[in-house]
CSV table of C-alpha atoms and ligand atoms in Angstrom, one decimal:
chain,number,residue,atom,x,y,z
A,287,MET,CA,40.7,9.2,-3.2
A,288,LYS,CA,37.8,6.9,-1.0
A,289,MET,CA,35.4,9.3,1.0
A,290,ASN,CA,33.0,8.3,3.6
A,291,LYS,CA,29.8,9.6,4.2
A,292,GLU,CA,30.3,11.9,5.9
A,293,GLU,CA,32.8,13.5,3.6
A,294,ILE,CA,30.8,12.6,0.6
A,295,VAL,CA,27.6,14.8,1.8
A,296,GLU,CA,30.0,17.9,2.7
A,297,LYS,CA,31.4,17.9,-0.4
A,298,ILE,CA,28.1,17.8,-2.0
A,299,LEU,CA,26.7,20.6,0.0
A,300,GLU,CA,30.2,22.7,-0.9
A,301,LEU,CA,29.8,21.9,-4.6
A,302,LYS,CA,25.6,22.8,-4.4
A,303,GLN,CA,26.7,26.1,-3.5
A,304,LYS,CA,29.2,26.6,-5.7
A,305,ARG,CA,27.2,25.9,-8.6
A,306,ASN,CA,23.9,27.5,-7.2
A,307,ALA,CA,21.7,23.7,-7.5
A,308,VAL,CA,19.0,22.9,-5.3
A,309,ILE,CA,18.6,19.0,-5.0
A,310,LEU,CA,15.4,17.5,-5.4
A,311,ALA,CA,15.0,14.4,-4.4
A,312,HIS,CA,11.1,11.9,-4.7
A,313,ASN,CA,9.3,10.8,-1.9
A,314,TYR,CA,10.9,7.1,-3.3
A,315,GLN,CA,14.1,8.5,-3.4
A,316,LEU,CA,16.8,6.1,-0.5
A,317,GLY,CA,16.7,7.8,2.7
A,318,GLU,CA,20.5,9.1,2.1
A,319,ILE,CA,19.1,11.4,-0.6
A,320,GLN,CA,15.8,12.5,1.3
A,321,ASP,CA,19.0,13.7,4.0
A,322,ILE,CA,20.2,15.9,1.6
A,323,ALA,CA,17.4,16.8,-0.1
A,324,ASP,CA,16.1,20.6,-0.3
A,325,TYR,CA,12.7,19.3,-1.6
A,326,ILE,CA,11.2,16.4,-1.4
A,327,GLY,CA,7.9,15.9,-3.1
A,328,ASP,CA,5.4,13.9,-6.0
A,329,SER,CA,6.7,13.9,-9.8
A,330,LEU,CA,4.4,17.0,-10.4
A,331,GLY,CA,4.7,19.2,-6.7
A,332,LEU,CA,8.6,19.5,-8.0
A,333,SER,CA,8.8,20.5,-11.4
A,334,GLN,CA,6.6,22.8,-10.3
A,335,LYS,CA,9.7,23.2,-7.7
A,336,ALA,CA,12.2,23.5,-10.4
A,337,ALA,CA,10.5,26.1,-12.1
A,338,GLN,CA,10.2,28.7,-8.7
A,339,VAL,CA,13.4,28.1,-7.5
A,340,GLU,CA,16.1,30.9,-8.0
A,341,ALA,CA,18.6,28.5,-8.2
A,342,LYS,CA,20.5,27.9,-11.5
A,343,VAL,CA,21.0,24.0,-10.9
A,344,ILE,CA,18.8,21.3,-10.5
A,345,VAL,CA,19.3,18.4,-9.3
A,346,PHE,CA,16.7,15.9,-10.2
A,347,CYS,CA,16.4,12.8,-7.8
A,348,GLY,CA,14.3,11.0,-9.2
A,349,VAL,CA,13.0,8.7,-12.9
A,350,HIS,CA,13.7,10.6,-16.8
A,351,PHE,CA,10.0,11.8,-17.1
A,352,MET,CA,10.0,13.4,-14.2
A,353,ALA,CA,13.7,15.8,-14.4
A,354,GLU,CA,11.6,16.0,-18.1
A,355,THR,CA,9.0,17.4,-17.0
A,356,ALA,CA,11.5,19.9,-14.2
A,357,ALA,CA,12.9,20.6,-17.9
A,358,ILE,CA,9.6,21.3,-20.1
A,359,LEU,CA,8.4,23.9,-16.4
A,360,ALA,CA,12.2,25.5,-16.5
A,361,PRO,CA,13.5,25.7,-19.8
A,362,ASP,CA,16.3,28.5,-18.4
A,363,LYS,CA,17.6,26.1,-15.1
A,364,THR,CA,20.5,23.5,-16.2
A,365,VAL,CA,18.3,20.2,-15.2
A,366,LEU,CA,20.5,17.0,-13.6
A,367,ILE,CA,19.9,13.4,-13.2
A,368,PRO,CA,22.1,11.4,-11.0
A,369,ASP,CA,22.2,8.3,-13.0
A,370,LYS,CA,20.7,8.7,-17.1
A,371,ASN,CA,19.6,4.5,-17.3
A,372,ALA,CA,16.7,5.6,-14.0
A,373,GLY,CA,14.0,5.1,-16.7
A,374,CYS,CA,10.3,4.8,-15.7
A,375,PRO,CA,9.2,1.2,-16.6
A,376,MET,CA,5.6,2.0,-17.1
A,377,ALA,CA,6.1,5.6,-19.2
A,378,GLU,CA,8.5,2.9,-22.0
A,379,MET,CA,4.9,1.0,-21.9
A,380,ILE,CA,3.4,3.5,-24.7
A,381,THR,CA,5.7,5.4,-27.1
A,382,ALA,CA,5.0,8.6,-29.3
A,383,GLU,CA,4.3,6.8,-32.4
A,384,GLU,CA,2.3,4.0,-30.5
A,385,MET,CA,0.0,7.0,-28.9
A,386,ARG,CA,-0.1,8.5,-32.6
A,387,GLU,CA,-1.0,4.9,-33.9
A,388,TRP,CA,-3.7,4.3,-30.8
A,389,LYS,CA,-5.3,8.6,-31.7
A,390,LYS,CA,-5.9,7.1,-35.4
A,391,ASN,CA,-8.2,4.2,-34.3
A,392,TYR,CA,-10.6,6.7,-32.5
A,393,PRO,CA,-11.0,9.6,-34.0
A,394,GLY,CA,-12.3,12.5,-32.0
A,395,ARG,CA,-11.4,11.4,-28.7
A,396,LYS,CA,-9.8,13.1,-26.4
A,397,VAL,CA,-6.9,12.2,-24.7
A,398,VAL,CA,-5.0,12.3,-21.1
A,399,CYS,CA,-1.7,11.4,-20.3
A,400,TYR,CA,-0.7,10.9,-16.8
A,401,VAL,CA,2.1,12.4,-16.0
A,402,ASN,CA,4.3,9.9,-16.4
A,403,THR,CA,5.2,9.2,-19.7
A,404,THR,CA,7.6,10.6,-21.7
A,405,ALA,CA,8.0,14.4,-23.3
A,406,GLU,CA,6.7,12.9,-26.6
A,407,VAL,CA,4.4,11.4,-25.2
A,408,LYS,CA,2.9,14.2,-23.5
A,409,ALA,CA,3.6,16.1,-27.0
A,410,GLU,CA,0.8,13.7,-28.4
A,411,CYS,CA,-1.6,14.2,-25.7
A,412,ASP,CA,-4.3,16.7,-24.8
A,413,ILE,CA,-4.3,17.4,-21.5
A,414,CYS,CA,-2.2,15.3,-18.7
A,415,CYS,CA,-3.2,14.3,-15.3
A,416,THR,CA,-1.4,13.4,-12.1
A,417,SER,CA,-2.7,10.1,-9.4
A,418,SER,CA,-3.9,13.9,-7.2
A,419,ASN,CA,-6.1,15.2,-10.1
A,420,ALA,CA,-7.1,12.2,-12.7
A,421,SER,CA,-10.5,12.4,-11.8
A,422,ARG,CA,-10.5,16.2,-11.6
A,423,VAL,CA,-9.6,16.7,-14.9
A,424,VAL,CA,-11.5,13.4,-17.1
A,425,GLU,CA,-14.3,15.5,-15.5
A,426,SER,CA,-13.1,18.6,-17.2
A,427,LEU,CA,-13.5,17.4,-20.5
A,428,GLU,CA,-16.7,17.7,-22.3
A,429,GLU,CA,-16.3,14.3,-24.1
A,430,GLU,CA,-18.5,10.9,-22.8
A,431,GLU,CA,-15.5,8.6,-24.2
A,432,ILE,CA,-11.9,9.3,-23.3
A,433,LEU,CA,-8.5,7.7,-23.9
A,434,PHE,CA,-5.9,7.5,-20.6
A,435,ALA,CA,-2.4,6.6,-21.4
A,436,PRO,CA,-0.6,5.0,-19.7
A,437,ASP,CA,-1.7,3.4,-16.6
A,438,LYS,CA,-4.7,1.2,-16.6
A,439,ASN,CA,-5.1,-0.1,-13.0
A,440,LEU,CA,-5.5,4.4,-12.5
A,441,ALA,CA,-8.0,4.2,-15.5
A,442,SER,CA,-9.9,2.2,-13.4
A,443,PHE,CA,-10.1,4.0,-10.2
A,444,ILE,CA,-11.2,6.7,-12.4
A,445,SER,CA,-14.0,4.8,-14.5
A,446,ARG,CA,-15.5,4.3,-10.6
A,447,THR,CA,-16.6,7.5,-10.1
A,448,SER,CA,-16.9,8.4,-13.6
A,449,LYS,CA,-20.4,7.7,-15.6
A,450,LYS,CA,-17.7,8.7,-19.4
A,451,ARG,CA,-16.3,5.8,-20.7
A,452,ILE,CA,-12.4,5.5,-20.4
A,453,ILE,CA,-10.6,3.8,-22.3
A,454,PRO,CA,-7.1,2.4,-20.9
A,455,TRP,CA,-4.1,1.5,-21.9
A,456,ASP,CA,-2.6,-1.2,-21.0
A,457,GLY,CA,0.2,-0.1,-18.8
A,458,TYR,CA,1.0,-0.5,-15.7
A,459,CYS,CA,3.7,0.0,-13.0
A,460,TYR,CA,5.2,-3.1,-11.7
A,461,VAL,CA,5.7,-2.1,-8.1
A,462,HIS,CA,2.4,-0.8,-7.9
A,463,ASN,CA,0.9,-3.6,-9.9
A,464,ASN,CA,2.6,-6.5,-8.2
A,465,ILE,CA,1.1,-5.7,-4.5
A,466,HIS,CA,-1.9,-8.0,-4.2
A,467,ALA,CA,-5.4,-8.3,-2.2
A,468,ASN,CA,-3.0,-11.6,-0.3
A,469,HIS,CA,-0.5,-8.8,1.0
A,470,ILE,CA,-3.0,-6.1,2.7
A,471,THR,CA,-5.1,-9.3,4.0
A,472,LEU,CA,-1.9,-10.3,5.8
A,473,LYS,CA,-0.7,-7.5,7.0
A,474,LYS,CA,-4.2,-6.2,8.1
A,475,ASN,CA,-4.1,-9.5,9.9
A,476,LEU,CA,-0.7,-8.5,11.5
A,477,HIS,CA,-1.9,-5.2,12.4
A,478,PRO,CA,-5.8,-5.0,13.1
A,479,ASP,CA,-6.0,-1.4,14.4
A,480,ALA,CA,-4.2,-0.6,11.3
A,481,GLU,CA,-6.1,2.2,8.9
A,482,VAL,CA,-4.9,0.7,4.7
A,483,TRP,CA,-3.8,3.9,2.4
A,484,VAL,CA,-2.9,2.5,-1.3
A,485,HIS,CA,-2.0,4.2,-4.3
A,486,PRO,CA,-4.5,4.9,-7.3
A,487,GLU,CA,-1.6,2.8,-9.8
A,488,CYS,CA,-2.6,-0.7,-7.3
A,489,ARG,CA,-5.4,-3.4,-8.4
A,490,PRO,CA,-8.8,-2.9,-8.1
A,491,GLU,CA,-9.0,-5.4,-5.9
A,492,VAL,CA,-6.1,-3.7,-3.9
A,493,ILE,CA,-8.3,-0.6,-4.1
A,494,ASP,CA,-11.5,-2.1,-2.8
A,495,LEU,CA,-9.5,-3.8,0.2
A,496,ALA,CA,-8.1,0.2,1.2
A,497,ASP,CA,-9.8,2.6,3.9
A,498,LYS,CA,-8.2,5.1,1.5
A,499,VAL,CA,-6.6,6.1,-2.5
A,500,PHE,CA,-4.3,8.6,-2.1
A,501,SER,CA,-1.2,9.5,-4.1
A,502,THR,CA,2.7,9.6,-2.9
A,503,GLY,CA,1.6,13.6,-1.7
A,504,GLN,CA,-2.1,13.5,-0.3
A,505,MET,CA,-0.7,10.3,2.1
A,506,ILE,CA,2.2,13.1,3.4
A,507,LYS,CA,-0.3,15.1,3.9
A,508,GLU,CA,-2.5,13.0,5.5
A,509,ALA,CA,-0.4,11.6,8.0
A,510,ARG,CA,0.4,14.4,9.9
A,511,ILE,CA,-3.6,14.8,10.4
A,512,THR,CA,-4.6,11.4,10.9
A,513,GLU,CA,-6.3,10.5,14.4
A,514,LYS,CA,-4.9,7.0,13.3
A,515,ASN,CA,-1.9,5.9,14.7
A,516,GLU,CA,-1.2,2.9,12.5
A,517,ILE,CA,-1.6,2.8,8.6
A,518,ILE,CA,-0.4,0.5,6.4
A,519,ILE,CA,1.1,1.6,3.1
A,520,GLY,CA,0.3,0.7,-0.6
A,521,THR,CA,2.5,2.4,-2.5
A,522,GLU,CA,6.5,2.1,-3.3
A,523,ALA,CA,8.0,1.3,0.6
A,524,GLY,CA,10.4,4.0,0.2
A,525,ILE,CA,7.8,6.7,1.5
A,526,ILE,CA,7.7,5.0,4.8
A,527,TYR,CA,10.9,6.6,5.4
A,528,ARG,CA,9.5,10.0,5.0
A,529,LEU,CA,6.0,8.9,6.8
A,530,GLN,CA,8.3,7.4,9.7
A,531,LYS,CA,10.4,10.8,9.6
A,532,GLU,CA,7.2,13.0,10.0
A,533,ASN,CA,5.3,11.5,12.4
A,534,PRO,CA,7.4,9.2,15.2
A,535,SER,CA,4.9,9.0,17.3
A,536,LYS,CA,3.1,6.8,14.3
A,537,LYS,CA,3.5,2.9,12.9
A,538,PHE,CA,3.7,3.2,9.0
A,539,TYR,CA,4.2,-0.6,7.4
A,540,SER,CA,5.2,-1.2,4.0
A,541,ALA,CA,1.9,-3.7,2.3
A,542,LYS,CA,4.5,-5.5,0.4
A,543,ASP,CA,8.3,-5.4,2.4
A,544,LEU,CA,9.4,-5.3,-1.0
A,545,ALA,CA,7.4,-2.8,-2.7
A,546,LEU,CA,11.0,-1.4,-4.4
A,547,CYS,CA,11.6,0.4,-7.5
A,548,SER,CA,14.9,-0.7,-8.7
A,549,ASN,CA,15.3,2.2,-10.9
A,550,MET,CA,14.2,5.1,-8.0
A,551,LYS,CA,16.9,3.0,-6.2
A,552,LYS,CA,19.3,3.9,-8.9
A,553,ILE,CA,20.4,7.2,-7.4
A,554,ASN,CA,22.8,7.0,-4.5
A,555,LEU,CA,25.1,10.1,-2.9
A,556,LYS,CA,28.1,9.1,-4.6
A,557,LYS,CA,26.1,9.9,-7.9
A,558,VAL,CA,24.6,13.1,-6.4
A,559,LEU,CA,28.3,13.9,-5.6
A,560,ARG,CA,29.1,13.5,-9.4
A,561,SER,CA,26.8,14.8,-11.2
A,562,LEU,CA,27.8,18.2,-9.4
A,563,GLU,CA,31.6,17.2,-10.1
A,564,GLN,CA,31.0,16.9,-14.0
A,565,MET,CA,27.5,18.6,-14.2
A,566,VAL,CA,25.6,15.0,-15.7
A,567,HIS,CA,23.9,14.6,-17.1
A,568,ARG,CA,21.7,17.4,-18.8
A,569,VAL,CA,18.0,16.5,-19.3
A,570,GLU,CA,17.3,18.4,-22.2
A,571,VAL,CA,13.9,18.2,-24.5
A,572,PRO,CA,13.9,19.7,-28.3
A,573,ALA,CA,12.0,23.4,-28.6
A,574,GLU,CA,9.7,21.2,-30.3
A,575,ILE,CA,8.7,18.5,-28.1
A,576,ARG,CA,8.8,21.3,-25.3
A,577,GLU,CA,6.2,23.1,-26.3
A,578,LYS,CA,3.3,20.9,-27.0
A,579,ALA,CA,4.4,19.0,-23.9
A,580,LEU,CA,4.1,22.0,-21.8
A,581,GLY,CA,0.4,22.8,-23.3
A,582,SER,CA,-0.9,19.6,-21.8
A,583,ILE,CA,0.8,20.2,-18.6
A,584,GLN,CA,-0.8,24.4,-18.7
A,585,ARG,CA,-3.7,22.7,-19.2
A,586,MET,CA,-3.7,20.9,-16.1
A,587,ILE,CA,-2.2,23.4,-14.1
A,588,ASN,CA,-5.4,25.2,-14.9
A,589,ILE,CA,-7.6,23.2,-13.7
B,875,SF4,S1,7.1,3.3,-9.6
B,875,SF4,FE1,6.2,2.1,-11.3
B,875,SF4,S2,5.7,4.4,-12.0
B,875,SF4,FE2,7.4,4.9,-10.0
B,875,SF4,S3,9.3,4.9,-11.4
B,875,SF4,FE3,9.2,3.0,-10.4
B,875,SF4,S4,8.4,2.4,-12.5
B,875,SF4,FE4,7.3,4.0,-12.5
């Protein structure tokens, strides 16, 4: 039977209650998913939420490594991802095997992993970081040389304020890496009074043009308190939906109109409904990997 959008949403809400489930959605998800989510946030914030909520089932609307992190932090819960092919190309740029080989070339160095990595890779590193705490995590280590994976742009951003030698893996987010300096200049010409906020996964020349460099979580918070009425946003364009919805009197312009992550957009209402109907697709992390990966995440949380 073909259902319209309202009927799908109604069925989702009904099943959510029946299954004792919550819906977590990343800031880059489609507006229709953000509208039905119990919580919207960044990857780590959502995983921590997964561990705190009472619900037994977590429907994680994001990409695979995020659902995996939720499964690591909430092993007693059933974590579902509505589309099993929603992966993160950046997280897939380094495998556990490649990480082990890399470490062999740099004996004695500590390894910092961005949270955008698979559980197997997290299990191989010393400590995780997010885009908002990466500098603090790096500075918390005594070593002067640090291996950083997988995002070379985030590594370069940390190097701006650190005296340590950061040795980057050659990975990047194709969405942020495709925002170029000329996109910022063009938008700045169109909106000369706007402030420019960009994500630290952007290229160094884009960071150079920004007024502020923020994680998505910081963008959401700052948008509520800034006195600026117009802001150019240099990150995945899905966040504009939430920024605009929460701050209707302000104007947010995407630095690049098609800065969209196709993986983030794989999840839609129909897939969320199927997920709850059929309890698919379960995201599980083998105990041995979970334990090691949890150590890396917890060392970060302790900072
Ligand atoms: S926006 Fe970039 S980092 Fe985020 S899921 Fe997509 S490819 Fe990965």
